[in-house]
XYZ file of C-alpha atoms in Angstrom:
719
model
C 14.877 -50.133 20.134
C 13.017 -50.752 16.907
C 10.208 -48.516 18.143
C 12.684 -45.693 18.797
C 14.114 -46.055 15.282
C 10.648 -46.026 13.765
C 9.705 -42.940 15.765
C 12.943 -41.199 14.706
C 12.214 -42.088 11.081
C 8.730 -40.589 11.302
C 10.106 -37.432 12.946
C 12.713 -36.999 10.212
C 10.121 -37.492 7.484
C 7.779 -34.955 9.084
C 10.330 -32.147 8.725
C 10.835 -32.670 4.991
C 9.271 -29.317 4.065
C 11.875 -27.550 6.241
C 14.649 -29.202 4.228
C 13.483 -28.024 0.788
C 15.382 -25.211 -0.928
C 12.971 -22.354 -1.804
C 14.740 -21.880 -5.156
C 15.089 -25.369 -6.666
C 12.349 -27.015 -4.532
C 14.677 -29.942 -3.815
C 16.606 -31.051 -0.737
C 19.340 -28.603 0.219
C 22.781 -29.192 -1.265
C 25.561 -27.327 0.550
C 23.153 -24.685 1.901
C 24.393 -21.126 2.500
C 22.934 -18.676 5.029
C 21.880 -15.389 3.402
C 21.950 -12.060 5.305
C 18.176 -12.339 5.693
C 18.790 -15.624 7.624
C 17.149 -17.781 4.945
C 19.128 -20.722 3.544
C 19.602 -21.552 -0.126
C 21.677 -24.094 -2.049
C 25.162 -23.042 -3.140
C 24.336 -23.848 -6.769
C 21.066 -21.885 -6.566
C 22.918 -18.764 -5.359
C 25.250 -19.101 -8.328
C 22.358 -19.493 -10.743
C 20.521 -16.472 -9.330
C 23.701 -14.394 -9.545
C 24.228 -15.638 -13.091
C 20.731 -14.558 -14.114
C 21.138 -11.157 -12.487
C 24.611 -10.702 -13.943
C 23.356 -11.765 -17.365
C 20.689 -9.035 -17.181
C 23.352 -6.514 -16.153
C 25.611 -7.518 -19.033
C 22.710 -7.209 -21.459
C 21.919 -3.756 -20.048
C 25.544 -2.713 -20.550
C 25.463 -4.122 -24.085
C 22.263 -2.242 -24.926
C 23.711 1.008 -23.578
C 27.032 0.598 -25.389
C 25.478 -0.465 -28.689
C 24.972 2.126 -31.444
C 22.798 2.424 -34.536
C 25.530 0.986 -36.754
C 25.636 -2.240 -34.752
C 22.150 -2.848 -33.341
C 22.731 -6.579 -32.825
C 25.816 -6.265 -30.647
C 25.476 -8.434 -27.550
C 27.695 -9.495 -24.680
C 27.777 -13.191 -24.018
C 26.624 -14.440 -20.626
C 29.530 -15.261 -18.286
C 30.178 -18.887 -17.482
C 30.011 -20.457 -14.022
C 33.815 -20.421 -13.906
C 33.744 -16.700 -14.490
C 31.232 -16.290 -11.672
C 33.559 -18.203 -9.345
C 36.515 -16.039 -10.374
C 34.488 -12.908 -9.778
C 33.370 -14.170 -6.370
C 36.939 -15.069 -5.351
C 38.512 -11.865 -6.598
C 35.702 -9.572 -5.487
C 34.285 -6.683 -7.477
C 36.357 -3.689 -8.463
C 34.522 -0.521 -7.683
C 35.581 1.352 -10.818
C 35.567 -1.664 -13.130
C 33.637 -1.581 -16.388
C 32.147 -4.925 -15.412
C 28.697 -4.288 -13.870
C 28.717 -4.826 -10.099
C 25.847 -7.213 -9.536
C 25.779 -8.948 -6.172
C 22.120 -8.201 -5.450
C 19.348 -10.703 -6.116
C 15.898 -11.413 -4.636
C 15.818 -14.018 -1.892
C 13.420 -16.835 -2.925
C 12.357 -17.214 0.688
C 11.284 -13.672 1.586
C 11.568 -11.935 -1.832
C 13.697 -9.154 -0.333
C 16.707 -7.912 -2.291
C 19.891 -9.415 -0.844
C 23.273 -7.694 -1.337
C 26.201 -10.092 -0.932
C 28.727 -7.262 -0.814
C 32.223 -7.215 -2.239
C 33.057 -10.849 -1.382
C 29.978 -12.300 -3.035
C 29.330 -15.958 -2.220
C 32.566 -16.177 -0.249
C 31.062 -13.887 2.358
C 28.329 -16.399 3.255
C 28.447 -19.109 5.928
C 27.622 -22.701 5.104
C 24.685 -23.930 7.168
C 26.375 -27.028 8.560
C 23.556 -27.767 10.973
C 20.995 -27.840 8.181
C 23.394 -29.846 6.045
C 23.708 -32.485 8.782
C 19.933 -32.701 9.211
C 19.482 -33.105 5.445
C 22.033 -35.913 5.451
C 20.214 -37.669 8.300
C 17.003 -37.295 6.331
C 18.621 -38.787 3.227
C 19.850 -41.766 5.288
C 16.400 -42.250 6.808
C 14.861 -42.063 3.342
C 17.354 -44.584 1.935
C 16.855 -46.802 5.003
C 18.410 -50.017 3.612
C 21.157 -48.259 1.686
C 24.362 -48.819 3.636
C 27.509 -46.640 3.680
C 30.507 -48.773 2.788
C 33.989 -48.623 4.305
C 36.413 -46.373 2.425
C 39.563 -48.353 3.411
C 38.531 -51.977 2.939
C 40.000 -54.078 0.208
C 37.414 -55.232 -2.335
C 34.806 -56.197 -1.589
C 34.293 -53.365 0.979
C 32.468 -54.020 4.227
C 29.597 -51.938 5.619
C 30.925 -49.064 7.690
C 30.076 -48.654 11.354
C 31.787 -45.321 12.084
C 32.765 -42.124 10.267
C 35.734 -40.027 11.403
C 35.066 -36.284 11.208
C 38.809 -35.517 11.345
C 39.757 -37.950 8.551
C 36.532 -37.335 6.555
C 36.227 -41.091 5.928
C 34.020 -44.042 6.921
C 35.365 -47.261 8.464
C 34.256 -50.725 9.320
C 35.209 -52.021 12.787
C 38.405 -53.699 11.631
C 39.663 -50.761 9.554
C 38.832 -48.304 12.324
C 41.021 -50.273 14.756
C 43.843 -50.405 12.212
C 43.845 -46.696 11.341
C 42.963 -45.438 14.827
C 45.065 -47.582 17.154
C 44.967 -47.026 20.878
C 47.586 -44.732 22.330
C 47.982 -42.640 19.166
C 46.787 -39.149 18.287
C 44.230 -40.584 15.842
C 42.572 -42.431 18.671
C 41.418 -39.015 19.941
C 39.612 -38.175 16.657
C 35.915 -37.370 16.717
C 33.803 -40.138 15.233
C 30.078 -40.433 14.609
C 27.737 -42.955 13.005
C 28.118 -43.750 9.300
C 27.640 -40.587 7.237
C 28.724 -39.006 3.988
C 28.394 -35.481 5.350
C 31.738 -34.303 6.685
C 32.050 -30.787 7.983
C 34.996 -28.948 9.543
C 35.297 -29.070 13.317
C 35.940 -25.335 13.534
C 33.801 -22.702 11.799
C 36.097 -20.209 10.034
C 35.293 -16.559 9.285
C 34.415 -15.986 5.613
C 35.880 -12.461 5.771
C 39.168 -13.560 7.365
C 39.749 -17.130 6.227
C 42.513 -17.869 8.754
C 40.465 -16.770 11.759
C 37.894 -18.852 13.598
C 34.653 -17.241 14.678
C 34.517 -16.563 18.414
C 31.941 -13.779 18.709
C 28.339 -13.149 17.675
C 27.139 -9.824 16.195
C 23.728 -9.043 17.692
C 22.968 -6.429 15.039
C 23.722 -8.591 11.981
C 22.753 -11.819 13.779
C 25.782 -13.769 12.535
C 29.057 -15.183 13.957
C 32.157 -12.997 13.492
C 35.852 -13.172 14.377
C 37.873 -10.724 16.472
C 39.249 -8.989 13.321
C 35.716 -8.226 12.179
C 35.119 -6.499 15.505
C 38.453 -4.667 15.658
C 38.522 -3.061 12.232
C 35.999 -4.764 9.989
C 32.369 -4.207 9.114
C 31.262 -4.964 12.681
C 33.563 -2.555 14.520
C 30.693 -0.365 15.737
C 28.250 -3.209 16.299
C 27.299 -4.770 19.580
C 28.830 -8.255 19.880
C 28.853 -10.999 22.466
C 30.843 -14.200 22.902
C 29.890 -17.305 20.977
C 29.377 -19.230 24.202
C 27.020 -16.546 25.524
C 25.096 -16.419 22.245
C 24.978 -20.229 22.177
C 23.618 -20.366 25.701
C 21.055 -17.614 25.120
C 19.782 -18.924 21.789
C 19.698 -22.512 22.998
C 17.674 -21.493 26.063
C 15.227 -19.537 23.892
C 14.880 -22.350 21.380
C 14.483 -24.941 24.151
C 11.781 -22.840 25.817
C 9.976 -22.441 22.516
C 10.128 -26.159 21.832
C 8.993 -27.000 25.379
C 6.122 -24.558 25.008
C 5.054 -26.127 21.703
C 5.349 -29.634 23.123
C 3.305 -28.589 26.133
C 0.656 -27.208 23.788
C 0.573 -30.386 21.682
C -2.915 -31.362 22.834
C -4.153 -27.833 22.150
C -2.592 -27.898 18.687
C -4.189 -31.267 17.932
C -7.537 -29.915 19.107
C -7.152 -26.859 16.893
C -6.136 -29.081 13.955
C -9.319 -31.107 14.471
C -11.294 -27.880 14.636
C -9.639 -26.681 11.436
C -10.539 -29.967 9.722
C -14.164 -29.484 10.747
C -14.054 -25.880 9.585
C -12.635 -26.979 6.237
C -15.453 -29.502 5.802
C -18.016 -26.930 6.886
C -16.494 -24.386 4.491
C -16.657 -26.941 1.681
C -20.330 -27.674 2.390
C -21.266 -24.017 2.826
C -19.388 -23.102 -0.356
C -21.263 -25.748 -2.369
C -24.562 -24.631 -0.804
C -23.784 -20.992 -1.669
C -23.013 -22.024 -5.258
C -26.324 -23.906 -5.464
C -28.249 -20.924 -4.076
C -26.501 -18.529 -6.468
C -27.245 -20.889 -9.382
C -30.885 -21.103 -8.275
C -31.188 -17.297 -8.205
C -29.683 -17.001 -11.663
C -31.952 -19.800 -12.951
C -34.950 -17.803 -11.695
C -33.622 -14.746 -13.507
C -33.175 -16.814 -16.644
C -36.789 -18.078 -16.348
C -38.095 -14.522 -16.027
C -36.021 -13.435 -19.006
C -37.160 -16.411 -21.091
C -40.808 -15.681 -20.253
C -40.379 -12.007 -21.140
C -38.531 -12.961 -24.300
C -41.321 -15.355 -25.361
C -44.123 -12.804 -24.789
C -42.241 -10.002 -26.578
C -41.389 -12.220 -29.587
C -45.046 -13.318 -29.794
C -46.280 -9.688 -29.744
C -43.830 -8.783 -32.523
C -45.014 -11.755 -34.657
C -48.708 -10.782 -34.252
C -47.990 -7.173 -35.223
C -45.898 -8.298 -38.186
C -48.716 -10.558 -39.524
C -51.344 -7.818 -39.162
C -49.194 -5.307 -41.031
C -48.361 -7.765 -43.814
C -52.083 -8.525 -44.303
C -52.909 -4.820 -44.650
C -50.090 -4.243 -47.106
C -51.102 -7.360 -49.100
C -54.697 -6.106 -49.390
C -53.503 -2.662 -50.478
C -51.173 -4.217 -53.047
C -54.026 -6.283 -54.532
C -56.139 -3.147 -54.840
C -53.395 -1.349 -56.698
C -52.833 -4.314 -58.983
C -56.525 -3.946 -60.008
C -55.723 -0.512 -61.338
C -53.373 -1.912 -63.932
C -54.482 -2.315 -67.583
C -56.119 -5.685 -68.408
C -56.535 -6.271 -64.747
C -59.541 -5.884 -62.538
C -61.183 -2.448 -62.437
C -59.578 -1.059 -65.576
C -60.583 -4.068 -67.691
C -64.099 -3.979 -66.287
C -64.411 -0.245 -67.102
C -63.219 -0.888 -70.631
C -65.970 -3.469 -71.075
C -68.589 -1.054 -69.661
C -67.592 1.537 -72.260
C -68.668 -0.897 -74.955
C -72.314 -0.650 -73.750
C -74.455 1.215 -76.371
C -77.692 1.397 -74.459
C -77.586 4.771 -72.681
C -79.880 3.923 -69.793
C -78.003 0.718 -69.044
C -74.645 2.517 -69.322
C -75.701 5.288 -66.944
C -77.017 2.728 -64.509
C -73.607 0.965 -64.336
C -71.159 3.795 -65.064
C -72.208 6.007 -62.136
C -70.995 3.562 -59.485
C -67.953 2.645 -61.609
C -66.991 6.299 -61.925
C -66.991 6.726 -58.169
C -64.719 3.709 -57.747
C -62.256 4.907 -60.395
C -62.297 8.433 -58.953
C -61.448 7.035 -55.506
C -58.621 4.964 -56.975
C -57.290 7.992 -58.798
C -57.252 10.055 -55.621
C -55.305 7.276 -53.831
C -52.693 7.481 -56.572
C -52.270 11.201 -55.916
C -51.771 10.705 -52.140
C -50.086 7.322 -51.801
C -49.836 6.116 -48.214
C -48.958 2.563 -47.118
C -51.659 0.796 -45.186
C -49.177 -0.192 -42.434
C -45.814 0.995 -41.001
C -42.703 -1.007 -41.670
C -40.872 0.241 -38.565
C -41.042 -1.645 -35.266
C -39.797 1.248 -33.139
C -42.594 0.646 -30.652
C -41.296 -2.861 -30.069
C -37.692 -1.971 -29.108
C -36.842 -3.464 -25.692
C -35.323 -0.905 -23.276
C -33.111 -3.011 -20.978
C -30.740 -0.251 -19.843
C -32.128 -0.090 -16.289
C -32.157 -3.866 -16.008
C -28.573 -4.041 -17.301
C -27.531 -1.477 -14.698
C -29.235 -3.450 -11.934
C -27.666 -6.684 -13.138
C -24.287 -4.957 -13.250
C -24.742 -4.005 -9.592
C -25.691 -7.558 -8.707
C -23.636 -8.474 -5.629
C -23.769 -10.573 -2.511
C -26.514 -9.699 -0.081
C -25.146 -8.153 3.127
C -27.381 -10.326 5.284
C -29.499 -7.400 6.389
C -26.648 -5.136 7.574
C -25.725 -2.145 5.434
C -22.063 -1.587 4.675
C -20.810 1.426 6.678
C -18.710 4.120 5.015
C -15.868 6.059 6.646
C -16.484 9.817 6.518
C -13.164 11.325 5.406
C -14.306 14.909 6.064
C -15.212 14.291 9.697
C -12.295 11.935 10.316
C -8.889 13.432 11.053
C -5.469 12.617 12.449
C -3.595 15.005 14.736
C -2.138 13.902 18.054
C -4.538 10.982 17.815
C -6.771 9.590 15.096
C -10.503 10.254 15.053
C -12.284 7.904 12.625
C -15.980 8.543 11.931
C -18.333 6.501 9.775
C -22.006 6.363 8.796
C -24.544 4.330 6.827
C -25.423 5.784 3.393
C -29.141 4.945 3.557
C -29.496 4.720 7.348
C -31.301 1.398 7.002
C -30.422 -1.852 8.714
C -27.855 -0.126 10.900
C -25.535 -2.288 12.925
C -25.589 -2.667 16.687
C -21.795 -2.674 16.964
C -18.772 -2.260 14.729
C -15.266 -3.597 14.295
C -12.790 -0.874 13.320
C -9.675 -2.284 11.671
C -6.436 -0.433 10.985
C -2.887 -1.266 9.968
C 0.331 0.581 9.250
C 1.359 0.815 5.600
C 5.098 0.226 5.194
C 7.102 -0.092 2.000
C 9.807 -2.196 3.619
C 7.495 -4.749 5.188
C 3.813 -4.660 4.474
C 1.854 -5.710 7.528
C -0.935 -8.017 6.461
C -2.471 -8.295 9.935
C -5.130 -5.769 10.952
C -5.615 -4.409 14.456
C -9.257 -4.763 15.493
C -11.248 -2.628 17.938
C -14.867 -3.236 18.895
C -16.898 0.004 18.897
C -20.510 0.616 19.957
C -20.764 4.083 18.374
C -20.015 5.520 14.935
C -16.616 6.995 15.804
C -13.455 5.961 17.574
C -10.283 7.659 18.802
C -7.028 5.712 18.329
C -3.890 6.797 20.149
C -1.216 4.143 19.506
C -0.088 5.466 16.112
C 3.489 6.212 15.056
C 4.555 9.625 13.751
C 5.168 10.207 10.042
C 3.394 6.999 9.017
C 0.503 6.042 6.753
C -2.374 4.003 8.145
C -5.248 2.267 6.389
C -8.669 2.085 8.087
C -11.806 0.097 7.377
C -14.917 -0.805 9.357
C -17.603 -3.484 9.301
C -20.913 -3.692 11.136
C -22.436 -6.398 13.307
C -26.099 -7.037 14.019
C -26.210 -9.927 16.410
C -24.104 -12.617 14.754
C -24.624 -11.181 11.248
C -21.647 -9.280 9.843
C -21.544 -6.840 6.937
C -18.680 -6.706 4.406
C -15.829 -4.308 5.156
C -16.065 -0.701 4.039
C -13.751 0.854 1.497
C -10.242 1.368 2.867
C -9.300 4.954 3.743
C -5.694 6.062 4.215
C -4.484 8.839 6.535
C -0.954 10.098 7.230
C 0.112 10.957 10.754
C 2.044 14.179 11.561
C 5.824 14.077 11.009
C 6.488 14.513 14.744
C 4.683 14.405 18.102
C 2.160 17.187 18.610
C 3.436 20.219 20.525
C 0.865 21.622 22.967
C 0.856 25.340 23.755
C -1.470 28.351 24.033
C -1.196 31.977 23.014
C 0.800 34.152 25.447
C -1.266 37.177 26.522
C 1.714 38.838 28.233
C 4.693 38.753 25.879
C 4.187 41.454 23.254
C 0.408 41.155 23.250
C -1.364 44.271 21.890
C -4.812 44.205 23.479
C -5.904 47.266 21.476
C -5.595 45.454 18.142
C -5.818 41.795 19.153
C -8.659 39.946 20.826
C -7.774 36.710 22.664
C -10.468 34.262 23.772
C -10.648 32.834 27.284
C -9.136 29.479 26.268
C -6.177 31.353 24.728
C -6.347 29.128 21.616
C -7.829 31.752 19.259
C -6.812 35.294 18.405
C -8.592 37.839 16.182
C -7.219 41.063 14.789
C -9.352 44.176 15.288
C -6.970 46.556 13.515
C -9.350 46.948 10.626
C -12.118 48.320 12.853
C -9.928 50.939 14.494
C -8.772 52.028 11.054
C -12.368 52.471 9.896
C -13.274 54.436 13.006
C -10.340 56.788 12.426
C -11.053 57.173 8.711
C -12.594 60.644 9.123
C -9.369 61.963 10.679
C -7.059 60.469 8.033
C -6.166 63.027 5.380
C -3.048 61.787 3.534
C -2.596 58.129 4.563
C -1.848 55.856 7.447
C 0.712 53.330 8.573
C -0.439 49.798 9.374
C 1.947 47.478 11.216
C 2.013 43.826 12.170
C 0.761 42.842 15.602
C 2.674 39.942 17.150
C 1.556 37.147 19.417
C 3.630 34.145 20.519
C 3.246 30.731 22.076
C 3.603 30.425 25.848
C 5.958 27.396 25.662
C 9.416 27.202 24.129
C 11.233 24.346 22.386
C 14.836 23.488 23.232
C 15.241 20.022 21.633
C 13.595 17.312 19.596
C 10.979 17.275 16.840
C 7.602 18.956 17.259
C 4.484 19.592 15.162
C 1.520 21.900 15.646
C -1.360 22.998 13.455
C -3.625 26.013 13.109
C -6.444 27.355 10.982
C -6.382 30.804 9.413
C -9.763 32.396 8.750
C -10.423 32.739 4.987
C -11.253 36.457 5.331
C -7.831 37.251 6.856
C -5.932 40.026 5.045
C -2.375 39.040 6.009
C -1.154 36.590 8.626
C 2.395 35.378 9.291
C 3.050 32.064 11.051
C 6.269 30.285 11.938
C 8.956 30.163 14.630
C 11.324 32.637 16.286
C 14.103 32.381 18.865
C 13.831 33.920 22.323
C 16.605 36.441 21.557
C 14.864 37.548 18.375
C 11.596 38.038 20.214
C 13.275 40.447 22.613
C 14.702 42.433 19.681
C 11.326 42.671 17.996
C 9.559 43.743 21.173
C 12.142 46.415 22.082
C 12.728 47.674 18.524
C 9.566 46.977 16.527
C 10.755 49.071 13.537
C 13.987 47.143 13.080
C 14.371 46.185 9.408
C 15.232 42.615 10.459
C 11.761 42.361 11.944
C 9.272 40.069 10.171
C 7.272 43.090 9.056
C 10.209 43.912 6.850
C 11.382 40.342 6.243
C 12.263 39.215 2.775
C 9.763 36.353 2.483
C 6.739 38.604 2.728
C 5.205 37.115 -0.362
C 5.350 40.294 -2.425
C 7.368 40.441 -5.634
C 9.237 43.623 -4.869
C 12.428 42.493 -6.543
C 14.548 43.241 -3.476
C 13.536 40.277 -1.382
C 16.814 38.430 -1.828
C 19.020 41.233 -0.578
C 20.712 40.760 2.805
C 19.092 37.355 3.181
C 20.625 34.974 5.702
C 19.822 31.340 4.904
C 19.790 30.428 8.615
C 18.009 33.292 10.376
C 16.774 32.749 13.946
C 13.202 33.115 12.703
C 11.049 31.868 9.857
C 7.610 33.226 9.094
C 5.542 32.511 5.993
C 2.760 34.747 4.767
C -0.858 33.646 4.481
C -3.713 35.862 3.419
C -6.577 36.491 1.031
C -7.066 32.697 0.777
C -3.501 32.298 -0.517
C -0.286 30.718 0.768
C 2.873 32.554 -0.380
C 6.020 30.461 -0.860
C 9.138 32.583 -0.116
C 11.992 32.888 -2.582
C 14.967 30.582 -2.231
C 17.757 32.129 -0.097
C 20.519 30.672 -2.284
C 19.073 30.564 -5.785
C 17.758 33.331 -8.001
C 15.420 30.949 -9.791
C 11.905 31.002 -8.370
C 9.606 28.005 -7.851
C 7.142 27.207 -10.599
C 4.282 28.448 -8.466
C 4.955 30.714 -5.491
C 1.264 31.356 -4.781
C -0.713 28.337 -3.591
C -4.294 28.013 -2.352
C -4.449 28.462 1.394
C -4.816 25.074 3.136
C -7.764 24.624 5.438
C -5.354 23.593 8.177
C -1.684 24.677 8.260
C 0.876 22.502 10.026
C 4.327 23.581 11.263
C 7.104 21.053 11.848
C 10.237 22.085 13.775
C 13.281 19.815 13.981
C 15.293 21.664 16.615
C 18.329 19.388 16.482
C 18.729 19.686 12.694
C 17.707 23.360 12.580
C 14.917 22.837 10.070
C 11.329 24.077 9.874
C 8.633 22.935 7.448
C 5.139 24.166 6.606
C 2.457 21.580 5.787
C -1.013 21.196 4.415
C -2.077 19.492 7.632
C -5.232 17.904 6.193
C -3.159 15.894 3.716
C 0.214 16.037 5.577
C 1.903 17.463 2.494
C 4.987 19.660 2.914
C 4.558 23.001 1.111
C 7.806 24.750 2.099
C 10.904 23.889 4.115
C 14.067 25.766 5.085
C 16.871 25.963 7.643
C 16.502 28.027 10.787
C 19.096 28.978 13.388
C 17.831 27.286 16.555
C 19.677 29.455 19.067
C 18.153 29.205 22.523
C 14.480 28.470 23.010
C 12.314 28.551 19.865
C 8.719 29.762 20.175
C 5.714 29.511 17.855
C 5.346 33.014 16.417
C 2.370 34.733 14.766
C 1.657 38.161 13.325
C -1.540 39.726 11.967
C -2.134 42.803 9.815
C -5.627 44.081 9.157
C -8.608 41.901 9.925
C -7.931 38.223 10.460
C -8.164 35.292 12.809
C -6.029 32.311 13.908
C -7.431 29.203 15.602
C -5.015 26.656 17.087
C -5.908 23.093 16.166
C -7.507 21.494 19.185
C -5.970 18.133 20.139
C -8.196 15.121 19.700
C -9.341 14.013 23.142
C -11.136 10.724 23.635
C -13.135 11.991 26.595
C -15.342 14.266 24.478
C -15.034 12.766 21.002
C -16.215 9.278 21.841
C -19.940 9.799 21.911
C -23.017 8.203 20.402
C -24.198 10.126 17.379
C -26.395 9.576 14.383
C -24.426 10.569 11.301
């Protein structure tokens, strides 16, 4: 029995970290369950709301203050005021700022408590009971005394959940006699944690919860389901939810218990890895310090030799200048040469004078000439001794960890692309120490919940096709190389955006409205070229006053009757005028039978020309939409409902143009498909089947974007 108690005590103590409030970092006190399913103390919720409300009041005060009263402030509301606000709920049009949103300390997501505030939250009675058991285990010798005994009270042996009181054996028999209603009360071991027997709905305080909302993952009452916030949600009975959740939790616990030996083995392995990491980290620090010490030694040696060379040059120059200065001092009166010459002039014997004066004259003449062209015997500048360390500084700035003989690969953004699948290509900048294999990593970038885990794919070439990507999502990619067991660092992350909808596959229709005299279709039916310009040149000799050039249509061979679809195409840069978009089946028949109808695209209002009459007779939901591309430009049509034009109606023509059709919402958008950027969007009347539509005037060419296929794009190449 004592062994069981000791084991229970150890188990309770081991779960202490699960019983700590993420806000106050103490044991939970009256924990509440937030909508995000994290628990937090009742007092901590109040404090967080108080801080948020205080900020809101200060914001209101700063907005309502004026220059004449710059120090006006609104005092922070008291806890009593918070309680009154929570009980009464917020008034939608009240001047009091509605602040029931605060960041959850557990997951850091913003939590909105709604109109009822704290009163809309459930107390986590289960967690509260576990915390109380933990407190009792921690107190161990601290006994719970009987609430009904006369002084001195005896140690209690039971606690009645109905009476919310603790009793010793004698008092329990007195207040719960056999044969009475109280004898049927629920009693447990001594505790100070009393909770209600029936969980009541926080929205409808008189109703007990008897259902479980699967969408909100919380218990609700029948009024919540009939006309409350959960009327359209899927609910199940409490008993069914209890059974399901208990089975799942039991299975999870059984699985973990069954894996206990594996977990212990992995813990031991982690301990070894931690020790190994500690040793390897210290060894890496020692090696790095050794490398820097060697650099310091080289620098000290260079510094010593350069300082010595400067000192030698300085001494030599000072000696020369000192000698020159002494010579010049001899030229002064009563000094040296001048004094000696004055004494020679006193000689009266002519032969002796001539004998001495000749040599003296030459010396004085030389000194006189040096006075006329004064030049220092040595330079004072040490420009030749300036140390140029710019290259060394640059190399030291690039000092980084050695990649262990494997160059870091780089993802080639130009060759990589995302269409119906993702093709990621990479290469080595210097093509040295190339890897034998690679690990391509990618993850979805989401604002709501950033995924920190990367998906990894082993690749034995320098490209990879990935197909399990979601539409209208951003993905980050990076790659690292392996040479045996040696791994290079990861490459720079590259982000691509997937198309806004699944890719729609079709080919050009060579039967419906196809003009084989002006248009040339290839055998694959994925490229069309306009030859109208050549026929016009050939007929130029017969043209006297002018000619009429019309649009030549070509359509997709598959129609769209529901859903969202995306396709892409490339327009040749030399194209004169090309129109791309969508048209309904009925409209196609009208165009083909009456090609000069003014409602035809050749006369349509969004032609891209500023004629001034483009807005006349414009229907905002026509059964066709074609935009004009040509002369390396993309023309944005005028708005059908507003006279004001966009800031820039003429954009550079994208390399790849994408078209997105949402049939159910009647909306079509035109994209720069290389960057998945929407250039123009408008409503379209989706009546019947909608077909991809194209028109060419003059010389031009359209190439449908070829879907990425793994069977011919996964190949070994040397990029």
